[in-house]
Coordinates of C-alpha atoms in Angstrom, one line a residue:
M1 CA 279.1 5.1 23.8
V2 CA 276.5 2.3 23.5
F3 CA 278.7 0.1 25.6
V4 CA 278.9 2.7 28.4
C5 CA 275.2 3.1 28.5
S6 CA 274.6 -0.6 28.5
A7 CA 277.1 -1.1 31.4
R8 CA 275.4 1.7 33.3
I9 CA 272.0 0.2 32.8
N10 CA 273.2 -3.2 34.0
F11 CA 274.8 -1.6 37.1
I12 CA 271.6 0.3 37.9
T13 CA 269.5 -2.9 37.4
K14 CA 271.8 -4.9 39.8
L15 CA 271.7 -2.1 42.3
F16 CA 267.9 -2.0 42.1
N17 CA 267.7 -5.7 42.6
L18 CA 269.9 -5.5 45.7
L19 CA 267.6 -2.9 47.3
M20 CA 264.5 -5.1 46.8
I21 CA 263.5 -7.6 49.5
P22 CA 264.0 -11.3 48.5
L23 CA 260.9 -13.3 49.3
P24 CA 261.5 -17.1 49.4
V25 CA 258.7 -19.2 48.0
I26 CA 258.4 -22.5 49.9
A27 CA 255.8 -24.9 48.6
Q28 CA 253.7 -22.0 47.3
D29 CA 254.0 -20.1 50.7
V30 CA 256.0 -17.0 51.1
M31 CA 258.1 -17.2 54.3
V32 CA 260.5 -14.5 55.4
F33 CA 263.2 -15.5 57.9
D34 CA 265.5 -12.5 57.9
V35 CA 264.6 -10.0 60.7
A36 CA 266.0 -7.1 58.8
H37 CA 263.7 -7.9 55.9
I38 CA 260.7 -8.3 58.3
R39 CA 261.5 -4.8 59.7
K40 CA 261.6 -3.3 56.2
L41 CA 258.3 -5.0 55.3
R42 CA 256.7 -3.5 58.4
S43 CA 257.9 0.0 57.3
L44 CA 256.0 -0.7 54.0
G45 CA 252.8 -1.5 55.9
I46 CA 253.1 -5.3 55.6
A47 CA 252.5 -7.0 59.0
G48 CA 252.2 -10.7 57.8
V49 CA 251.7 -13.5 60.3
L50 CA 254.5 -14.9 62.5
S51 CA 254.3 -18.6 62.4
G52 CA 257.4 -20.0 64.1
T53 CA 257.7 -21.3 67.6
L54 CA 259.9 -19.6 70.2
S55 CA 262.8 -21.7 71.5
A56 CA 262.3 -20.4 75.0
A57 CA 258.6 -21.4 75.1
P58 CA 257.9 -24.0 72.4
Q59 CA 254.8 -25.4 74.1
Q60 CA 252.5 -22.4 73.4
N61 CA 251.1 -20.7 70.4
L62 CA 250.1 -17.3 71.8
L63 CA 253.5 -15.7 71.0
L64 CA 255.2 -16.8 67.8
G65 CA 258.4 -15.9 66.0
V66 CA 260.0 -16.1 62.6
P67 CA 259.4 -17.0 59.9
L68 CA 256.9 -14.4 58.9
R69 CA 254.2 -15.8 56.5
L70 CA 253.0 -13.4 53.9
S71 CA 249.6 -13.8 52.2
I72 CA 249.6 -14.2 48.4
F73 CA 248.1 -10.7 48.2
D74 CA 251.0 -9.2 50.3
A75 CA 253.5 -10.9 48.0
I76 CA 251.8 -9.8 44.7
W77 CA 251.5 -6.2 46.0
L78 CA 255.2 -6.0 47.0
V79 CA 256.3 -7.4 43.6
R80 CA 254.0 -5.2 41.5
N81 CA 255.2 -2.1 43.5
H82 CA 258.8 -3.0 43.0
H83 CA 259.6 -3.5 46.7
A84 CA 260.5 -7.2 46.5
F85 CA 261.0 -10.2 44.2
L86 CA 260.1 -13.8 44.6
Y87 CA 262.5 -16.7 44.3
D88 CA 262.5 -20.5 44.4
S89 CA 263.8 -21.3 47.9
A90 CA 264.4 -25.0 47.1
A91 CA 266.4 -24.3 43.9
Y92 CA 268.4 -21.6 45.7
H93 CA 269.4 -23.9 48.5
Q94 CA 270.2 -26.7 46.0
G95 CA 272.5 -24.2 44.3
L96 CA 274.2 -23.5 47.6
T97 CA 274.6 -27.3 48.3
T98 CA 276.1 -27.8 44.9
T99 CA 278.6 -25.0 45.4
N100 CA 279.6 -26.1 48.9
N101 CA 280.1 -29.7 47.8
S102 CA 283.0 -28.8 45.5
V103 CA 286.1 -30.0 47.3
D104 CA 289.4 -28.2 47.2
P105 CA 292.1 -30.6 45.8
S106 CA 294.5 -29.4 48.5
I107 CA 292.0 -30.5 51.2
D108 CA 291.6 -33.9 49.6
N109 CA 295.3 -34.6 49.9
K110 CA 296.5 -37.2 52.4
N111 CA 299.6 -35.3 53.0
Q112 CA 297.8 -32.0 53.8
S113 CA 299.2 -29.6 56.4
N114 CA 297.8 -29.4 59.9
F115 CA 297.4 -25.7 59.4
I116 CA 294.8 -23.9 57.3
T117 CA 294.7 -20.4 55.9
I118 CA 291.6 -18.3 56.8
P119 CA 290.9 -15.7 54.2
S120 CA 290.5 -12.1 55.4
T121 CA 287.6 -11.4 53.0
S122 CA 284.4 -13.2 52.7
S123 CA 283.1 -14.7 49.4
A124 CA 279.6 -15.4 48.3
P125 CA 278.7 -19.1 48.9
G126 CA 276.7 -19.3 45.7
P127 CA 274.5 -17.5 43.2
P128 CA 272.3 -14.8 44.8
P129 CA 268.6 -15.3 45.2
I130 CA 267.8 -13.1 42.2
E131 CA 269.2 -15.8 40.0
Y132 CA 266.3 -18.1 41.0
Q133 CA 263.6 -15.4 40.6
I134 CA 260.0 -16.5 40.0
S135 CA 257.8 -14.2 37.9
I136 CA 254.5 -13.0 39.2
D137 CA 252.7 -14.9 36.4
E138 CA 254.2 -18.2 37.6
F139 CA 253.3 -17.5 41.3
M140 CA 249.8 -16.0 41.0
P141 CA 246.9 -18.5 40.6
K142 CA 245.0 -18.2 37.4
D143 CA 241.5 -18.2 38.9
T144 CA 239.2 -15.2 38.7
K145 CA 238.6 -15.1 42.4
T146 CA 242.2 -14.4 43.3
A147 CA 242.4 -11.6 40.8
Q148 CA 239.2 -10.0 42.2
L149 CA 240.4 -10.3 45.7
Y150 CA 243.7 -8.7 44.8
K151 CA 241.9 -5.7 43.4
V152 CA 240.1 -5.3 46.8
Y153 CA 243.4 -5.7 48.6
S154 CA 245.2 -3.2 46.4
S155 CA 242.3 -0.7 46.8
L156 CA 242.5 -0.9 50.6
R157 CA 246.3 -0.5 50.5
S158 CA 246.0 2.6 48.3
R159 CA 243.8 4.1 51.0
G160 CA 246.5 3.6 53.6
Y161 CA 245.0 0.6 55.3
W162 CA 247.1 -2.3 56.7
V163 CA 245.5 -5.5 55.5
S164 CA 245.4 -8.9 57.2
P165 CA 243.5 -12.2 56.5
G166 CA 239.9 -11.9 57.7
L167 CA 238.9 -15.5 58.1
R168 CA 238.5 -15.3 61.9
F169 CA 235.8 -12.6 61.4
G170 CA 234.1 -14.3 58.5
G171 CA 235.5 -12.0 55.8
D172 CA 238.2 -12.0 53.2
F173 CA 240.2 -9.3 54.9
V174 CA 240.4 -7.1 58.0
A175 CA 241.6 -3.6 57.6
Y176 CA 243.6 -1.6 60.1
P177 CA 244.0 2.2 60.1
G178 CA 247.7 1.7 61.1
D179 CA 250.1 -0.8 62.5
P180 CA 248.1 -3.7 64.1
L181 CA 250.3 -3.4 67.2
L182 CA 248.9 0.1 67.8
F183 CA 245.3 -0.1 66.4
H184 CA 242.4 -2.5 66.3
S185 CA 240.9 -3.3 62.9
H186 CA 238.0 -1.1 61.8
L187 CA 236.7 -3.0 58.8
I188 CA 235.8 -6.6 57.9
V189 CA 236.0 -6.7 54.1
S190 CA 234.3 -9.2 51.9
H191 CA 234.1 -9.5 48.1
A192 CA 230.7 -10.4 46.8
D193 CA 228.4 -9.5 43.9
E194 CA 225.3 -10.8 45.7
V195 CA 224.4 -10.6 49.3
T196 CA 221.5 -12.6 50.8
N197 CA 219.3 -11.5 53.6
Q198 CA 220.9 -14.2 55.8
D199 CA 224.3 -12.7 55.1
L200 CA 223.1 -9.3 56.1
V201 CA 221.9 -10.5 59.4
H202 CA 224.7 -12.9 60.3
R203 CA 227.6 -10.8 59.2
G204 CA 226.1 -7.5 60.1
R205 CA 225.5 -8.7 63.7
L206 CA 228.9 -10.3 63.9
A207 CA 230.7 -7.1 62.7
T208 CA 228.8 -4.9 65.1
G209 CA 229.3 -7.4 68.0
V210 CA 233.1 -7.1 67.6
K211 CA 232.9 -3.3 67.1
K212 CA 233.8 -3.3 63.4
L213 CA 232.1 -2.3 60.2
W214 CA 231.3 -4.9 57.6
C215 CA 232.3 -3.7 54.1
V216 CA 231.2 -5.5 50.9
V217 CA 233.0 -4.8 47.7
D218 CA 231.7 -6.0 44.3
S219 CA 233.5 -6.8 41.1
M220 CA 233.1 -3.2 39.9
E221 CA 235.0 -2.2 43.1
K222 CA 232.1 -0.4 44.6
A223 CA 232.0 -0.7 48.4
Y224 CA 229.0 -0.8 50.7
S225 CA 229.2 -0.7 54.5
I226 CA 226.7 -2.6 56.6
E227 CA 226.1 -1.7 60.3
W228 CA 223.6 -3.5 62.5
A229 CA 221.8 -0.7 64.4
G230 CA 220.6 -1.2 68.0
F231 CA 222.8 -4.3 68.6
G232 CA 226.0 -4.8 70.5

């Protein structure tokens, strides 16, 4: 009876792993190359940033293609909510290379036939990505700032916002009420425990000028919105 239960648990675990999205980690960046996985990420409210050139128009950077680059906060949120797992892309491809380099003795024979047999069923080229899984503790930086920013990110996601990097608007994040292809961002979100008068003027005017609201979140996860009245 114990054996049956253990076998069932192992089966469920393997099935659950197959349903999760594999996220390859390449030099500390999470890059997704599979279009089906990108589509599934979008259904989860993760837009990411396309960073690959288009073969038909390689001399421009207005329209980009795969791979999709995920922020560290996107990746952490996906893993902690059991939608995906991280794996070491370099180790995975090294495993594929090692597997594919094993030579069949019949092929290495000088008297080999001029005909080859093509199998009717496919076989896996090597161990699956889950075998090279990276834990969230290995991936996540240990600094306090990252942990605090993730709390802000997670709070926005729990409220239904789509979240993207906010550097171009002078914030940590920009928050959209829905898919960025359909909506403009409404919030410029910054994490700060102290805000100077200069910050109030600069960022308040910037946010109002681009028709957004500047939102400041402190370490206690209290949020304050700043709007520059009579400007823009």
